[in-house]
PDB file of C-alpha atoms in Angstrom:
ATOM      1  CA  MET A   1     129.599 105.599  82.168  1.00 62.00           C
ATOM      2  CA  GLU A   2     132.732 104.338  81.972  1.00 86.00           C
ATOM      3  CA  MET A   3     133.442 102.311  78.626  1.00 91.00           C
ATOM      4  CA  LEU A   4     133.263  98.388  79.980  1.00 93.00           C
ATOM      5  CA  ASP A   5     129.878  99.697  82.106  1.00 93.00           C
ATOM      6  CA  LEU A   6     128.765 101.144  78.798  1.00 94.00           C
ATOM      7  CA  LEU A   7     128.939  98.312  76.949  1.00 95.00           C
ATOM      8  CA  ARG A   8     127.047  95.782  79.542  1.00 96.00           C
ATOM      9  CA  PHE A   9     123.949  98.677  79.794  1.00 96.00           C
ATOM     10  CA  SER A  10     124.057  98.161  76.286  1.00 96.00           C
ATOM     11  CA  LEU A  11     123.968  95.039  75.691  1.00 97.00           C
ATOM     12  CA  GLY A  12     121.552  94.691  78.613  1.00 96.00           C
ATOM     13  CA  SER A  13     119.099  97.128  77.103  1.00 96.00           C
ATOM     14  CA  ALA A  14     119.094  95.620  73.936  1.00 96.00           C
ATOM     15  CA  MET A  15     118.335  92.034  75.368  1.00 96.00           C
ATOM     16  CA  LEU A  16     116.158  92.898  76.889  1.00 96.00           C
ATOM     17  CA  CYS A  17     113.749  95.124  74.780  1.00 95.00           C
ATOM     18  CA  TYR A  18     114.541  92.593  72.296  1.00 95.00           C
ATOM     19  CA  GLY A  19     112.861  89.949  74.528  1.00 93.00           C
ATOM     20  CA  SER A  20     110.196  92.134  75.831  1.00 92.00           C
ATOM     21  CA  TRP A  21     108.964  92.865  72.871  1.00 92.00           C
ATOM     22  CA  THR A  22     108.778  88.904  71.376  1.00 92.00           C
ATOM     23  CA  ASP A  23     107.022  87.851  74.964  1.00 87.00           C
ATOM     24  CA  LEU A  24     104.412  90.688  74.376  1.00 82.00           C
ATOM     25  CA  LYS A  25     103.912  89.773  70.568  1.00 83.00           C
ATOM     26  CA  THR A  26     103.982  85.580  70.873  1.00 82.00           C
ATOM     27  CA  ARG A  27     104.619  84.604  74.244  1.00 78.00           C
ATOM     28  CA  ARG A  28     107.568  83.039  73.109  1.00 86.00           C
ATOM     29  CA  VAL A  29     111.520  84.634  73.846  1.00 90.00           C
ATOM     30  CA  PRO A  30     113.895  81.967  71.381  1.00 91.00           C
ATOM     31  CA  ASN A  31     116.951  80.869  73.802  1.00 92.00           C
ATOM     32  CA  GLU A  32     119.271  82.293  71.799  1.00 94.00           C
ATOM     33  CA  VAL A  33     118.373  85.737  73.341  1.00 95.00           C
ATOM     34  CA  TRP A  34     119.923  84.847  77.008  1.00 96.00           C
ATOM     35  CA  LEU A  35     122.713  82.419  75.062  1.00 95.00           C
ATOM     36  CA  ILE A  36     124.241  85.115  72.787  1.00 96.00           C
ATOM     37  CA  SER A  37     124.049  88.073  75.971  1.00 96.00           C
ATOM     38  CA  GLY A  38     125.146  85.143  78.316  1.00 96.00           C
ATOM     39  CA  SER A  39     128.537  84.058  75.661  1.00 96.00           C
ATOM     40  CA  ILE A  40     129.083  87.939  74.644  1.00 97.00           C
ATOM     41  CA  ALA A  41     128.371  89.316  78.513  1.00 97.00           C
ATOM     42  CA  SER A  42     130.564  85.865  79.503  1.00 97.00           C
ATOM     43  CA  VAL A  43     133.752  87.558  77.437  1.00 97.00           C
ATOM     44  CA  LEU A  44     133.402  90.760  79.133  1.00 96.00           C
ATOM     45  CA  LEU A  45     133.073  88.597  82.940  1.00 96.00           C
ATOM     46  CA  ILE A  46     136.544  87.516  81.910  1.00 96.00           C
ATOM     47  CA  TYR A  47     138.021  90.058  80.011  1.00 95.00           C
ATOM     48  CA  ASP A  48     137.524  92.043  83.296  1.00 94.00           C
ATOM     49  CA  LEU A  49     138.833  89.727  85.827  1.00 94.00           C
ATOM     50  CA  SER A  50     141.589  88.546  84.195  1.00 94.00           C
ATOM     51  CA  THR A  51     143.202  92.791  84.050  1.00 91.00           C
ATOM     52  CA  GLN A  52     143.096  92.195  88.071  1.00 89.00           C
ATOM     53  CA  ASP A  53     145.079  90.079  90.253  1.00 88.00           C
ATOM     54  CA  TRP A  54     142.576  87.147  91.110  1.00 91.00           C
ATOM     55  CA  GLY A  55     143.478  83.111  92.285  1.00 91.00           C
ATOM     56  CA  TYR A  56     142.191  80.012  90.711  1.00 94.00           C
ATOM     57  CA  HIS A  57     140.153  79.263  93.594  1.00 94.00           C
ATOM     58  CA  VAL A  58     137.839  82.681  91.829  1.00 94.00           C
ATOM     59  CA  TRP A  59     138.235  81.153  88.582  1.00 96.00           C
ATOM     60  CA  ALA A  60     137.128  78.276  89.275  1.00 97.00           C
ATOM     61  CA  LEU A  61     134.389  79.745  90.509  1.00 96.00           C
ATOM     62  CA  LEU A  62     133.463  81.430  87.536  1.00 96.00           C
ATOM     63  CA  PHE A  63     133.875  77.318  86.085  1.00 97.00           C
ATOM     64  CA  ALA A  64     131.039  76.671  87.587  1.00 97.00           C
ATOM     65  CA  THR A  65     129.099  79.515  87.273  1.00 97.00           C
ATOM     66  CA  PHE A  66     129.548  79.231  83.290  1.00 97.00           C
ATOM     67  CA  VAL A  67     128.156  75.574  83.699  1.00 96.00           C
ATOM     68  CA  LEU A  68     126.005  76.801  85.050  1.00 96.00           C
ATOM     69  CA  PHE A  69     123.942  78.467  82.991  1.00 96.00           C
ATOM     70  CA  TYR A  70     124.567  76.743  79.971  1.00 95.00           C
ATOM     71  CA  ASN A  71     122.814  74.110  81.998  1.00 93.00           C
ATOM     72  CA  ALA A  72     119.655  75.496  81.828  1.00 90.00           C
ATOM     73  CA  PHE A  73     120.229  75.078  77.506  1.00 90.00           C
ATOM     74  CA  VAL A  74     121.353  72.185  76.923  1.00 87.00           C
ATOM     75  CA  ASP A  75     118.685  69.381  76.576  1.00 78.00           C
ATOM     76  CA  GLU A  76     120.499  65.753  77.087  1.00 57.00           C
ATOM     77  CA  TYR A  77     117.867  63.834  75.303  1.00 58.00           C
ATOM     78  CA  VAL A  78     118.567  65.486  71.973  1.00 71.00           C
ATOM     79  CA  LEU A  79     122.185  65.081  72.573  1.00 75.00           C
ATOM     80  CA  GLU A  80     124.615  62.702  71.217  1.00 80.00           C
ATOM     81  CA  ASP A  81     126.175  59.562  73.468  1.00 78.00           C
ATOM     82  CA  ASN A  82     129.276  61.264  72.981  1.00 86.00           C
ATOM     83  CA  GLN A  83     127.965  64.546  73.050  1.00 85.00           C
ATOM     84  CA  ALA A  84     126.048  63.810  76.573  1.00 85.00           C
ATOM     85  CA  MET A  85     129.539  62.218  77.772  1.00 89.00           C
ATOM     86  CA  LEU A  86     131.285  65.401  76.937  1.00 91.00           C
ATOM     87  CA  TRP A  87     128.359  67.734  78.874  1.00 91.00           C
ATOM     88  CA  ARG A  88     128.389  65.297  82.329  1.00 92.00           C
ATOM     89  CA  VAL A  89     132.077  65.349  82.519  1.00 94.00           C
ATOM     90  CA  PHE A  90     131.731  69.203  82.670  1.00 94.00           C
ATOM     91  CA  GLN A  91     129.459  68.915  85.282  1.00 95.00           C
ATOM     92  CA  VAL A  92     131.181  67.002  87.374  1.00 96.00           C
ATOM     93  CA  LEU A  93     133.973  69.876  86.249  1.00 97.00           C
ATOM     94  CA  ALA A  94     132.368  72.170  87.901  1.00 96.00           C
ATOM     95  CA  ILE A  95     130.957  71.044  90.769  1.00 96.00           C
ATOM     96  CA  LEU A  96     134.438  70.082  92.146  1.00 97.00           C
ATOM     97  CA  SER A  97     135.683  73.920  90.829  1.00 97.00           C
ATOM     98  CA  ALA A  98     132.776  75.215  93.267  1.00 96.00           C
ATOM     99  CA  LEU A  99     134.069  72.907  95.960  1.00 96.00           C
ATOM    100  CA  TYR A 100     137.519  74.294  95.150  1.00 96.00           C
ATOM    101  CA  PHE A 101     136.003  77.502  95.847  1.00 95.00           C
ATOM    102  CA  LEU A 102     134.353  76.104  98.994  1.00 93.00           C
ATOM    103  CA  LEU A 103     137.189  75.086 100.741  1.00 93.00           C
ATOM    104  CA  THR A 104     139.912  78.013  99.312  1.00 92.00           C
ATOM    105  CA  VAL A 105     138.469  81.050  99.299  1.00 88.00           C
ATOM    106  CA  ASP A 106     139.629  83.487 102.582  1.00 84.00           C
ATOM    107  CA  SER A 107     137.003  85.034 104.940  1.00 78.00           C
ATOM    108  CA  GLU A 108     138.836  88.191 104.692  1.00 77.00           C
ATOM    109  CA  GLU A 109     138.948  88.135 101.218  1.00 76.00           C
ATOM    110  CA  ILE A 110     134.846  88.018 101.012  1.00 75.00           C
ATOM    111  CA  SER A 111     134.626  90.256 103.066  1.00 69.00           C
ATOM    112  CA  SER A 112     136.942  92.552 101.803  1.00 57.00           C
ATOM    113  CA  GLU A 113     135.789  96.831 101.083  1.00 57.00           C
ATOM    114  CA  ASN A 114     135.884  96.088  97.858  1.00 66.00           C
ATOM    115  CA  TYR A 115     133.104  93.706  97.629  1.00 83.00           C
ATOM    116  CA  LYS A 116     133.468  92.215  94.820  1.00 87.00           C
ATOM    117  CA  LEU A 117     134.109  88.990  95.103  1.00 91.00           C
ATOM    118  CA  ILE A 118     130.691  89.006  96.831  1.00 90.00           C
ATOM    119  CA  ASP A 119     129.925  89.867  93.408  1.00 92.00           C
ATOM    120  CA  ILE A 120     131.331  87.325  91.862  1.00 94.00           C
ATOM    121  CA  LEU A 121     129.645  85.039  94.329  1.00 94.00           C
ATOM    122  CA  SER A 122     125.898  86.529  94.322  1.00 94.00           C
ATOM    123  CA  ILE A 123     125.936  85.537  90.413  1.00 96.00           C
ATOM    124  CA  SER A 124     126.092  81.984  90.952  1.00 95.00           C
ATOM    125  CA  VAL A 125     123.625  82.003  93.806  1.00 95.00           C
ATOM    126  CA  LEU A 126     120.980  84.268  91.609  1.00 95.00           C
ATOM    127  CA  MET A 127     120.889  81.503  89.555  1.00 95.00           C
ATOM    128  CA  ILE A 128     120.417  78.626  91.571  1.00 95.00           C
ATOM    129  CA  LEU A 129     117.391  80.808  93.422  1.00 93.00           C
ATOM    130  CA  MET A 130     116.037  80.557  89.811  1.00 92.00           C
ATOM    131  CA  TYR A 131     115.746  76.925  89.033  1.00 91.00           C
ATOM    132  CA  VAL A 132     114.625  76.798  92.708  1.00 90.00           C
ATOM    133  CA  TRP A 133     112.221  78.702  92.055  1.00 85.00           C
ATOM    134  CA  TYR A 134     111.020  77.703  88.834  1.00 84.00           C
ATOM    135  CA  TYR A 135     110.383  74.215  89.709  1.00 81.00           C
ATOM    136  CA  LEU A 136     109.253  74.804  92.654  1.00 79.00           C
ATOM    137  CA  GLY A 137     107.350  77.934  92.029  1.00 65.00           C
ATOM    138  CA  PRO A 138     104.396  77.960  90.131  1.00 56.00           C
ATOM    139  CA  THR A 139     104.389  81.974  89.177  1.00 62.00           C
ATOM    140  CA  ILE A 140     107.455  81.916  86.454  1.00 69.00           C
ATOM    141  CA  GLY A 141     108.338  81.092  83.096  1.00 74.00           C
ATOM    142  CA  GLY A 142     111.582  79.860  81.833  1.00 81.00           C
ATOM    143  CA  ALA A 143     112.138  82.082  79.310  1.00 85.00           C
ATOM    144  CA  ASP A 144     111.557  84.379  82.505  1.00 88.00           C
ATOM    145  CA  VAL A 145     113.900  82.425  84.881  1.00 91.00           C
ATOM    146  CA  LYS A 146     116.816  82.462  82.191  1.00 93.00           C
ATOM    147  CA  ALA A 147     115.817  86.122  81.977  1.00 94.00           C
ATOM    148  CA  ILE A 148     117.152  87.118  85.351  1.00 95.00           C
ATOM    149  CA  MET A 149     119.880  84.548  84.592  1.00 96.00           C
ATOM    150  CA  THR A 150     121.647  85.991  82.130  1.00 97.00           C
ATOM    151  CA  ILE A 151     121.072  89.969  83.943  1.00 97.00           C
ATOM    152  CA  GLY A 152     123.569  87.708  85.978  1.00 96.00           C
ATOM    153  CA  LEU A 153     126.047  88.294  83.736  1.00 97.00           C
ATOM    154  CA  VAL A 154     125.034  90.875  81.631  1.00 97.00           C
ATOM    155  CA  ALA A 155     125.699  92.603  84.557  1.00 95.00           C
ATOM    156  CA  PRO A 156     127.446  91.834  87.411  1.00 95.00           C
ATOM    157  CA  PHE A 157     128.915  94.850  89.263  1.00 94.00           C
ATOM    158  CA  THR A 158     127.224  97.764  89.616  1.00 90.00           C
ATOM    159  CA  ILE A 159     126.044 100.214  86.762  1.00 91.00           C
ATOM    160  CA  SER A 160     124.852 103.626  87.889  1.00 88.00           C
ATOM    161  CA  ILE A 161     123.704 106.702  85.987  1.00 87.00           C
ATOM    162  CA  ASN A 162     122.999 108.561  89.065  1.00 78.00           C
ATOM    163  CA  GLU A 163     126.062 109.592  90.523  1.00 78.00           C
ATOM    164  CA  ASP A 164     124.444 109.143  93.897  1.00 77.00           C
ATOM    165  CA  PRO A 165     122.181 106.142  93.908  1.00 78.00           C
ATOM    166  CA  MET A 166     119.702 104.794  97.000  1.00 80.00           C
ATOM    167  CA  MET A 167     120.924 101.948  97.936  1.00 81.00           C
ATOM    168  CA  ALA A 168     119.987  99.039 101.136  1.00 75.00           C
ATOM    169  CA  PHE A 169     122.690 100.603 103.259  1.00 72.00           C
ATOM    170  CA  GLU A 170     125.407 103.559 103.903  1.00 68.00           C
ATOM    171  CA  THR A 171     128.210 101.928 101.635  1.00 65.00           C
ATOM    172  CA  ARG A 172     127.084  99.357 100.032  1.00 73.00           C
ATOM    173  CA  GLY A 173     124.428  98.718  98.541  1.00 79.00           C
ATOM    174  CA  PHE A 174     122.509  94.693  97.300  1.00 87.00           C
ATOM    175  CA  PRO A 175     125.045  92.094  94.823  1.00 90.00           C
ATOM    176  CA  TYR A 176     124.149  94.505  92.067  1.00 93.00           C
ATOM    177  CA  PRO A 177     121.721  91.936  89.769  1.00 94.00           C
ATOM    178  CA  PHE A 178     119.531  91.390  93.226  1.00 94.00           C
ATOM    179  CA  VAL A 179     118.749  95.110  93.322  1.00 93.00           C
ATOM    180  CA  ILE A 180     117.222  94.448  89.499  1.00 95.00           C
ATOM    181  CA  PHE A 181     115.552  91.145  90.125  1.00 93.00           C
ATOM    182  CA  MET A 182     114.323  92.944  93.873  1.00 91.00           C
ATOM    183  CA  ASN A 183     113.454  96.303  91.714  1.00 93.00           C
ATOM    184  CA  SER A 184     111.173  93.605  89.315  1.00 92.00           C
ATOM    185  CA  LEU A 185     109.566  92.923  92.052  1.00 89.00           C
ATOM    186  CA  LEU A 186     108.836  96.151  93.345  1.00 88.00           C
ATOM    187  CA  LEU A 187     107.497  97.457  89.998  1.00 90.00           C
ATOM    188  CA  TYR A 188     105.005  93.756  89.689  1.00 88.00           C
ATOM    189  CA  LEU A 189     103.551  94.619  93.279  1.00 85.00           C
ATOM    190  CA  LEU A 190     101.812  98.267  91.380  1.00 87.00           C
ATOM    191  CA  ILE A 191     100.807  96.449  88.733  1.00 87.00           C
ATOM    192  CA  PRO A 192      97.531  94.930  91.163  1.00 87.00           C
ATOM    193  CA  ILE A 193      97.337  98.580  92.095  1.00 90.00           C
ATOM    194  CA  GLY A 194      97.095  99.502  88.657  1.00 89.00           C
ATOM    195  CA  LEU A 195      94.557  97.241  87.940  1.00 89.00           C
ATOM    196  CA  ALA A 196      92.699  98.302  90.852  1.00 91.00           C
ATOM    197  CA  LEU A 197      92.725 101.517  89.980  1.00 92.00           C
ATOM    198  CA  TYR A 198      91.351 100.963  86.108  1.00 91.00           C
ATOM    199  CA  ASN A 199      88.718  99.136  86.913  1.00 90.00           C
ATOM    200  CA  ILE A 200      87.596 101.485  90.129  1.00 92.00           C
ATOM    201  CA  VAL A 201      86.916 104.224  87.006  1.00 91.00           C
ATOM    202  CA  ARG A 202      85.412 101.625  84.519  1.00 86.00           C
ATOM    203  CA  GLY A 203      82.663 100.340  87.551  1.00 87.00           C
ATOM    204  CA  ASN A 204      84.165  96.725  87.466  1.00 86.00           C
ATOM    205  CA  ILE A 205      83.359  96.962  91.197  1.00 86.00           C
ATOM    206  CA  GLU A 206      81.405  93.855  92.259  1.00 84.00           C
ATOM    207  CA  LYS A 207      81.630  90.781  94.816  1.00 81.00           C
ATOM    208  CA  PRO A 208      83.785  88.979  96.106  1.00 83.00           C
ATOM    209  CA  TYR A 209      85.958  92.838  95.247  1.00 79.00           C
ATOM    210  CA  PHE A 210      89.378  90.689  95.241  1.00 83.00           C
ATOM    211  CA  GLN A 211      89.704  90.075  91.388  1.00 82.00           C
ATOM    212  CA  ILE A 212      89.692  94.130  90.794  1.00 87.00           C
ATOM    213  CA  PHE A 213      93.156  93.567  91.533  1.00 88.00           C
ATOM    214  CA  PHE A 214      94.170  90.893  89.907  1.00 84.00           C
ATOM    215  CA  GLY A 215      92.250  91.140  86.088  1.00 84.00           C
ATOM    216  CA  THR A 216      89.183  92.823  84.236  1.00 87.00           C
ATOM    217  CA  LYS A 217      86.488  92.402  82.481  1.00 86.00           C
ATOM    218  CA  MET A 218      86.902  91.075  78.843  1.00 87.00           C
ATOM    219  CA  PRO A 219      83.829  90.476  76.125  1.00 87.00           C
ATOM    220  CA  ILE A 220      84.677  86.561  75.330  1.00 86.00           C
ATOM    221  CA  LYS A 221      85.424  87.193  71.671  1.00 83.00           C
ATOM    222  CA  ASP A 222      87.767  89.322  72.305  1.00 82.00           C
ATOM    223  CA  ALA A 223      89.574  86.953  75.424  1.00 81.00           C
ATOM    224  CA  ARG A 224      89.484  83.950  73.691  1.00 82.00           C
ATOM    225  CA  GLU A 225      91.645  85.779  70.876  1.00 78.00           C
ATOM    226  CA  SER A 226      93.711  87.389  73.585  1.00 80.00           C
ATOM    227  CA  PHE A 227      96.814  86.093  76.167  1.00 81.00           C
ATOM    228  CA  VAL A 228      94.675  86.018  79.316  1.00 81.00           C
ATOM    229  CA  TRP A 229      93.210  83.696  81.402  1.00 81.00           C
ATOM    230  CA  PRO A 230      89.528  83.508  82.755  1.00 84.00           C
ATOM    231  CA  MET A 231      88.989  83.821  86.615  1.00 81.00           C
ATOM    232  CA  GLN A 232      86.064  83.406  86.467  1.00 78.00           C
ATOM    233  CA  GLN A 233      85.140  79.021  86.283  1.00 79.00           C
ATOM    234  CA  VAL A 234      82.124  76.366  86.077  1.00 78.00           C
ATOM    235  CA  ILE A 235      82.308  74.263  88.354  1.00 78.00           C
ATOM    236  CA  GLY A 236      79.950  71.787  89.186  1.00 77.00           C
ATOM    237  CA  GLU A 237      76.611  74.234  88.416  1.00 77.00           C
ATOM    238  CA  LYS A 238      77.404  77.312  89.525  1.00 81.00           C
ATOM    239  CA  VAL A 239      80.244  80.227  88.827  1.00 81.00           C
ATOM    240  CA  VAL A 240      82.774  80.663  90.709  1.00 80.00           C
ATOM    241  CA  MET A 241      85.355  83.458  90.843  1.00 80.00           C
ATOM    242  CA  VAL A 242      89.019  81.510  91.225  1.00 76.00           C
ATOM    243  CA  ALA A 243      91.364  83.985  93.018  1.00 66.00           C
ATOM    244  CA  PHE A 244      94.985  81.963  91.781  1.00 64.00           C
ATOM    245  CA  VAL A 245      94.115  80.605  87.691  1.00 65.00           C
ATOM    246  CA  LYS A 246      95.850  77.546  86.865  1.00 59.00           C
ATOM    247  CA  HIS A 247      98.364  78.137  84.262  1.00 54.00           C
ATOM    248  CA  LYS A 248      98.240  75.333  82.166  1.00 50.00           C
ATOM    249  CA  SER A 249      94.215  75.140  82.301  1.00 54.00           C
ATOM    250  CA  ASP A 250      92.676  74.758  79.009  1.00 57.00           C
ATOM    251  CA  SER A 251      91.220  78.212  78.358  1.00 69.00           C
ATOM    252  CA  GLU A 252      89.140  77.345  75.359  1.00 75.00           C
ATOM    253  CA  SER A 253      86.533  74.907  77.583  1.00 79.00           C
ATOM    254  CA  GLU A 254      86.369  77.157  79.829  1.00 79.00           C
ATOM    255  CA  TRP A 255      85.520  79.807  77.791  1.00 82.00           C
ATOM    256  CA  ASP A 256      82.319  77.537  76.024  1.00 78.00           C
ATOM    257  CA  LYS A 257      81.533  76.495  79.619  1.00 82.00           C
ATOM    258  CA  LEU A 258      80.982  80.071  80.180  1.00 82.00           C
ATOM    259  CA  GLU A 259      79.309  80.968  77.290  1.00 79.00           C
ATOM    260  CA  GLY A 260      76.567  77.980  78.345  1.00 78.00           C
ATOM    261  CA  LYS A 261      76.576  79.870  81.622  1.00 76.00           C
ATOM    262  CA  GLY A 262      75.651  82.566  79.426  1.00 80.00           C
ATOM    263  CA  ILE A 263      78.428  84.956  80.964  1.00 83.00           C
ATOM    264  CA  THR A 264      79.571  87.266  77.941  1.00 82.00           C
ATOM    265  CA  ASN A 265      81.784  90.015  79.861  1.00 85.00           C
ATOM    266  CA  PRO A 266      84.162  87.548  82.287  1.00 86.00           C
ATOM    267  CA  TRP A 267      86.004  88.342  84.663  1.00 83.00           C
ATOM    268  CA  ILE A 268      89.853  88.101  83.251  1.00 83.00           C
ATOM    269  CA  THR A 269      93.622  88.651  84.074  1.00 82.00           C
ATOM    270  CA  PHE A 270      96.324  88.917  82.621  1.00 79.00           C
ATOM    271  CA  LYS A 271      99.532  86.942  81.091  1.00 76.00           C
ATOM    272  CA  ILE A 272     101.285  89.487  82.116  1.00 79.00           C
ATOM    273  CA  PRO A 273     105.070  88.460  80.816  1.00 82.00           C
ATOM    274  CA  TYR A 274     107.821  88.962  83.849  1.00 87.00           C
ATOM    275  CA  ILE A 275     110.292  90.506  81.591  1.00 91.00           C
ATOM    276  CA  ILE A 276     108.180  93.827  81.225  1.00 91.00           C
ATOM    277  CA  PRO A 277     109.287  94.432  84.246  1.00 92.00           C
ATOM    278  CA  LEU A 278     112.726  93.025  84.923  1.00 94.00           C
ATOM    279  CA  THR A 279     113.495  94.903  81.524  1.00 95.00           C
ATOM    280  CA  LEU A 280     111.797  98.646  83.532  1.00 94.00           C
ATOM    281  CA  ALA A 281     114.285  97.943  86.828  1.00 95.00           C
ATOM    282  CA  PHE A 282     117.318  97.238  84.664  1.00 96.00           C
ATOM    283  CA  PHE A 283     116.954 101.169  83.272  1.00 96.00           C
ATOM    284  CA  VAL A 284     115.418 101.707  86.883  1.00 94.00           C
ATOM    285  CA  SER A 285     118.633 100.477  88.765  1.00 94.00           C
ATOM    286  CA  ALA A 286     121.096 102.245  86.765  1.00 94.00           C
ATOM    287  CA  LEU A 287     118.654 105.948  87.395  1.00 93.00           C
ATOM    288  CA  PHE A 288     117.586 105.353  90.812  1.00 91.00           C
ATOM    289  CA  GLY A 289     119.588 102.347  92.742  1.00 88.00           C
ATOM    290  CA  ASP A 290     118.181  99.876  94.721  1.00 87.00           C
ATOM    291  CA  LEU A 291     114.403 101.121  95.494  1.00 87.00           C
ATOM    292  CA  PHE A 292     113.408  97.907  96.808  1.00 85.00           C
ATOM    293  CA  SER A 293     114.686  98.571  99.006  1.00 83.00           C
ATOM    294  CA  VAL A 294     114.851 102.514 100.276  1.00 80.00           C
ATOM    295  CA  TYR A 295     110.742 101.440  99.722  1.00 77.00           C
ATOM    296  CA  LEU A 296     109.384  98.534 100.623  1.00 75.00           C
ATOM    297  CA  VAL A 297     112.645  96.835 103.462  1.00 70.00           C
ATOM    298  CA  GLU A 298     112.820 100.145 105.449  1.00 67.00           C
ATOM    299  CA  PRO A 299     109.390 100.933 105.705  1.00 70.00           C
ATOM    300  CA  ILE A 300     108.486  98.344 106.767  1.00 68.00           C
ATOM    301  CA  ASN A 301     111.605  97.851 109.257  1.00 63.00           C
ATOM    302  CA  SER A 302     110.552 101.103 110.355  1.00 65.00           C
ATOM    303  CA  ILE A 303     107.386  99.836 111.199  1.00 70.00           C
ATOM    304  CA  PHE A 304     108.828  96.852 113.663  1.00 62.00           C
ATOM    305  CA  SER A 305     112.021  98.198 114.994  1.00 59.00           C
TER     306      SER A 305
END
């Protein structure tokens, strides 16, 4: 592993391990974790690209990427008038920089064999996807989005401890931040399997059965003091099993209603921070490569081919 890769791996490891620890303890991750890590990673990326011959359009893309990253942390409502105006100037410049890149980039440059420009471009693409996921998807929190965006800067190029890592294609895999992200999805999919096995061993088997994949039973006293949501809820006069829990619901009142119905050991679902499988995926990706494509995409593709 080269020195720059080692620095990036160390930075990513420290960032994600600390973020996982504080998320488990408090379900909060300070913005400083991502801001400091992203800023250090940005300096490393600037240094990395400065040692090579890149055109102005690539530096314009990089500037737009940095603004896109910091935009997730800037709250314009608390900025003073001059500060807010300055930030809007940066946003406009970022948009113009992105347009300059799109209008001047050569298609042959993107399809060249080193693929590095694709890696640089993928950082912005990943960040945009995270913005879309956060605002349109109910399943991810702000800290998780910021963690994935920061990974794009921390690990923009492949980091591998393995001399022969798994890849989606023979000569070249997906951009590395996407490999980490996809591997985290694969690891997240293992959670329902683990919960089902746990419930089977504990004998927590009852209708309608689907809940064994998403939660388990817990004494209501312990549930009140834990980071969990109730899967059983009182609707009208009936106690029903809820497949998708509203994360912003008032859990305390739900516990009271369940106790009122005499339920002392309800089904619950854990508030599992997504940053946990994301951290594991960071290490798994460096050790093994693209497990998501090899163990999920390829088998599915072989069924339909």
